[in-house]
Structures are given as C-alpha cells and as structure tokens.
Amino acid sequence: MRVHPIYILRLTGLLDGLSLLVLVSIAMPLKYMWGIDKAVTVTGSIHGGIFCLYALAIFYSAIRVRWSLLWPAAALLAAFVPFGNFYLDRKLKKAQDTYPLKPFNNALLVYGIVFFFVL
C-alpha cells in the first residue's frame, strides 16, 4: 500500500506543530523563568530536526502531487505560526482526495537528497 505524499506532509506538519508548541510553551518558560537552559537546547534541537523533515515533506509533496506554489508556501508559512500546522492539516485533509498521484521521476529525489546533504 502506498502512502499519499500529502498524508506524509500532514503527519510531519502535526509533529512540527506539536514540537513548536512544546518549545514555546514549556521549554522557553523553563529557560527564562527558572534558568534551565538545557530545556531549550534539547527541545530546540528536536524541533529543528523535525522541521527539516517537514521541509523535505513539503518538497516531496509539491513534486509528487505537482502543486502550484500556493500550497508549499502556505505549508512553510504555517510552520512559523503557532497552531498554523493544525489549521493547515484540516485544509490538507479535505484537499488530499482531490490530488491524485502523478508519475514521479526518482532522479529528482536523488538529486535533491544529494544536494541537501552536500550543503
């Protein structure tokens, strides 16, 4: 069974939104109110890794579904707004069935991964 790229985007978006909320609502108060600097270091690192996966999921979904620039831009913007990913998830859930999978050139994914790791 193949997983739809929008489902992968939704899943990583929810993880990114949850990690952003944990970072902002738990880790930052621990740092600035109680002086526990390690909370932001650990939570920020985890959030940064999840954000990188989310950015890759946006790229993969945009290529695989052949979106215009509107959806990827909205997905990227939602990553920086608290609760933005949760709102986007509802919109993507409604739109997921309207976007069938298009044929995909695997060379684009390989070149993208190589370029991403070289930087």
PDB file of C-alpha atoms in Angstrom:
ATOM      1  CA  MET A   1       0.000   0.000   0.000  1.00  0.00           C
ATOM      2  CA  ARG A   2       1.370   3.383  -0.988  1.00  0.00           C
ATOM      3  CA  VAL A   3       1.161   6.288   1.373  1.00  0.00           C
ATOM      4  CA  HIS A   4      -0.072   9.529  -0.160  1.00  0.00           C
ATOM      5  CA  PRO A   5       2.550  12.313  -0.015  1.00  0.00           C
ATOM      6  CA  ILE A   6       0.002  14.698   1.475  1.00  0.00           C
ATOM      7  CA  TYR A   7      -0.505  12.241   4.346  1.00  0.00           C
ATOM      8  CA  ILE A   8       3.255  12.314   4.998  1.00  0.00           C
ATOM      9  CA  LEU A   9       3.141  16.116   4.893  1.00  0.00           C
ATOM     10  CA  ARG A  10       0.215  16.190   7.305  1.00  0.00           C
ATOM     11  CA  LEU A  11       1.966  13.834   9.727  1.00  0.00           C
ATOM     12  CA  THR A  12       5.241  15.752   9.732  1.00  0.00           C
ATOM     13  CA  GLY A  13       3.308  19.025   9.970  1.00  0.00           C
ATOM     14  CA  LEU A  14       1.493  17.856  13.076  1.00  0.00           C
ATOM     15  CA  LEU A  15       4.784  16.738  14.627  1.00  0.00           C
ATOM     16  CA  ASP A  16       6.341  20.100  13.777  1.00  0.00           C
ATOM     17  CA  GLY A  17       3.392  21.997  15.225  1.00  0.00           C
ATOM     18  CA  LEU A  18       3.463  19.937  18.402  1.00  0.00           C
ATOM     19  CA  SER A  19       7.216  20.394  18.833  1.00  0.00           C
ATOM     20  CA  LEU A  20       6.847  24.157  18.283  1.00  0.00           C
ATOM     21  CA  LEU A  21       4.172  24.335  20.968  1.00  0.00           C
ATOM     22  CA  VAL A  22       6.344  22.353  23.396  1.00  0.00           C
ATOM     23  CA  LEU A  23       9.277  24.635  22.635  1.00  0.00           C
ATOM     24  CA  VAL A  24       7.305  27.848  23.095  1.00  0.00           C
ATOM     25  CA  SER A  25       5.004  26.865  25.957  1.00  0.00           C
ATOM     26  CA  ILE A  26       7.219  24.595  28.070  1.00  0.00           C
ATOM     27  CA  ALA A  27      10.910  24.913  27.203  1.00  0.00           C
ATOM     28  CA  MET A  28      11.122  28.692  26.856  1.00  0.00           C
ATOM     29  CA  PRO A  29       9.373  29.401  30.183  1.00  0.00           C
ATOM     30  CA  LEU A  30      11.707  26.877  31.824  1.00  0.00           C
ATOM     31  CA  LYS A  31      14.674  28.792  30.440  1.00  0.00           C
ATOM     32  CA  TYR A  32      13.568  32.344  31.102  1.00  0.00           C
ATOM     33  CA  MET A  33      11.642  31.880  34.361  1.00  0.00           C
ATOM     34  CA  TRP A  34      13.666  29.187  36.104  1.00  0.00           C
ATOM     35  CA  GLY A  35      17.007  29.406  34.325  1.00  0.00           C
ATOM     36  CA  ILE A  36      17.014  25.866  32.903  1.00  0.00           C
ATOM     37  CA  ASP A  37      18.893  26.496  29.657  1.00  0.00           C
ATOM     38  CA  LYS A  38      19.100  22.825  28.740  1.00  0.00           C
ATOM     39  CA  ALA A  39      15.335  22.661  28.088  1.00  0.00           C
ATOM     40  CA  VAL A  40      15.560  24.969  25.074  1.00  0.00           C
ATOM     41  CA  THR A  41      18.749  23.303  23.856  1.00  0.00           C
ATOM     42  CA  VAL A  42      17.227  19.825  23.794  1.00  0.00           C
ATOM     43  CA  THR A  43      13.735  20.814  22.659  1.00  0.00           C
ATOM     44  CA  GLY A  44      15.091  23.234  20.067  1.00  0.00           C
ATOM     45  CA  SER A  45      17.337  20.560  18.589  1.00  0.00           C
ATOM     46  CA  ILE A  46      14.454  18.112  18.353  1.00  0.00           C
ATOM     47  CA  HIS A  47      12.228  20.778  16.808  1.00  0.00           C
ATOM     48  CA  GLY A  48      14.950  21.674  14.304  1.00  0.00           C
ATOM     49  CA  GLY A  49      15.257  18.067  13.174  1.00  0.00           C
ATOM     50  CA  ILE A  50      11.502  17.721  12.814  1.00  0.00           C
ATOM     51  CA  PHE A  51      11.392  20.998  10.877  1.00  0.00           C
ATOM     52  CA  CYS A  52      13.993  19.660   8.419  1.00  0.00           C
ATOM     53  CA  LEU A  53      11.843  16.557   7.881  1.00  0.00           C
ATOM     54  CA  TYR A  54       8.813  18.807   7.411  1.00  0.00           C
ATOM     55  CA  ALA A  55      10.649  20.889   4.796  1.00  0.00           C
ATOM     56  CA  LEU A  56      11.591  17.702   2.937  1.00  0.00           C
ATOM     57  CA  ALA A  57       7.967  16.536   3.116  1.00  0.00           C
ATOM     58  CA  ILE A  58       6.821  19.853   1.617  1.00  0.00           C
ATOM     59  CA  PHE A  59       9.329  19.457  -1.201  1.00  0.00           C
ATOM     60  CA  TYR A  60       8.370  15.822  -1.826  1.00  0.00           C
ATOM     61  CA  SER A  61       4.632  16.559  -1.789  1.00  0.00           C
ATOM     62  CA  ALA A  62       4.999  19.522  -4.124  1.00  0.00           C
ATOM     63  CA  ILE A  63       6.910  17.432  -6.644  1.00  0.00           C
ATOM     64  CA  ARG A  64       4.815  14.294  -6.330  1.00  0.00           C
ATOM     65  CA  VAL A  65       1.408  15.974  -6.490  1.00  0.00           C
ATOM     66  CA  ARG A  66       2.604  18.779  -8.797  1.00  0.00           C
ATOM     67  CA  TRP A  67       1.291  21.646  -6.754  1.00  0.00           C
ATOM     68  CA  SER A  68       1.458  25.286  -7.699  1.00  0.00           C
ATOM     69  CA  LEU A  69       3.494  27.454  -5.326  1.00  0.00           C
ATOM     70  CA  LEU A  70       0.455  28.270  -3.158  1.00  0.00           C
ATOM     71  CA  TRP A  71       0.326  25.047  -1.100  1.00  0.00           C
ATOM     72  CA  PRO A  72       4.079  24.797  -0.405  1.00  0.00           C
ATOM     73  CA  ALA A  73       4.189  28.483   0.555  1.00  0.00           C
ATOM     74  CA  ALA A  74       1.212  28.025   2.887  1.00  0.00           C
ATOM     75  CA  ALA A  75       2.827  24.943   4.422  1.00  0.00           C
ATOM     76  CA  LEU A  76       6.092  26.778   5.008  1.00  0.00           C
ATOM     77  CA  LEU A  77       4.305  29.782   6.497  1.00  0.00           C
ATOM     78  CA  ALA A  78       2.244  27.530   8.784  1.00  0.00           C
ATOM     79  CA  ALA A  79       5.453  26.160  10.295  1.00  0.00           C
ATOM     80  CA  PHE A  80       6.272  29.547  11.819  1.00  0.00           C
ATOM     81  CA  VAL A  81       2.825  30.305  13.261  1.00  0.00           C
ATOM     82  CA  PRO A  82       1.740  28.566  16.467  1.00  0.00           C
ATOM     83  CA  PHE A  83      -1.286  26.359  15.703  1.00  0.00           C
ATOM     84  CA  GLY A  84      -0.717  27.075  11.986  1.00  0.00           C
ATOM     85  CA  ASN A  85       0.095  23.455  11.188  1.00  0.00           C
ATOM     86  CA  PHE A  86      -3.102  22.268  12.855  1.00  0.00           C
ATOM     87  CA  TYR A  87      -5.175  24.613  10.696  1.00  0.00           C
ATOM     88  CA  LEU A  88      -3.265  23.563   7.581  1.00  0.00           C
ATOM     89  CA  ASP A  89      -3.821  19.900   8.463  1.00  0.00           C
ATOM     90  CA  ARG A  90      -7.585  20.344   8.251  1.00  0.00           C
ATOM     91  CA  LYS A  91      -7.262  22.050   4.865  1.00  0.00           C
ATOM     92  CA  LEU A  92      -4.900  19.373   3.550  1.00  0.00           C
ATOM     93  CA  LYS A  93      -7.167  16.581   4.783  1.00  0.00           C
ATOM     94  CA  LYS A  94     -10.004  17.999   2.684  1.00  0.00           C
ATOM     95  CA  ALA A  95      -7.733  18.530  -0.328  1.00  0.00           C
ATOM     96  CA  GLN A  96      -5.932  15.177  -0.144  1.00  0.00           C
ATOM     97  CA  ASP A  97      -8.506  13.243  -2.168  1.00  0.00           C
ATOM     98  CA  THR A  98      -8.628  15.868  -4.919  1.00  0.00           C
ATOM     99  CA  TYR A  99      -4.915  15.494  -5.706  1.00  0.00           C
ATOM    100  CA  PRO A 100      -4.131  12.156  -7.351  1.00  0.00           C
ATOM    101  CA  LEU A 101      -0.570  10.916  -7.503  1.00  0.00           C
ATOM    102  CA  LYS A 102       1.295  11.928 -10.626  1.00  0.00           C
ATOM    103  CA  PRO A 103       4.150   9.964 -12.232  1.00  0.00           C
ATOM    104  CA  PHE A 104       7.392  10.776 -10.497  1.00  0.00           C
ATOM    105  CA  ASN A 105      10.967  10.873 -11.742  1.00  0.00           C
ATOM    106  CA  ASN A 106      13.071   9.301  -8.984  1.00  0.00           C
ATOM    107  CA  ALA A 107      16.160  11.109 -10.235  1.00  0.00           C
ATOM    108  CA  LEU A 108      14.747  14.394  -8.893  1.00  0.00           C
ATOM    109  CA  LEU A 109      14.504  12.927  -5.413  1.00  0.00           C
ATOM    110  CA  VAL A 110      18.034  11.511  -5.571  1.00  0.00           C
ATOM    111  CA  TYR A 111      19.472  14.818  -6.800  1.00  0.00           C
ATOM    112  CA  GLY A 112      17.528  16.669  -4.118  1.00  0.00           C
ATOM    113  CA  ILE A 113      18.842  14.432  -1.345  1.00  0.00           C
ATOM    114  CA  VAL A 114      22.426  14.650  -2.609  1.00  0.00           C
ATOM    115  CA  PHE A 115      22.185  18.441  -2.934  1.00  0.00           C
ATOM    116  CA  PHE A 116      20.640  18.720   0.544  1.00  0.00           C
ATOM    117  CA  PHE A 117      23.405  16.691   2.194  1.00  0.00           C
ATOM    118  CA  VAL A 118      26.206  18.428   0.306  1.00  0.00           C
ATOM    119  CA  LEU A 119      25.144  21.811   1.664  1.00  0.00           C
TER     120      LEU A 119
END
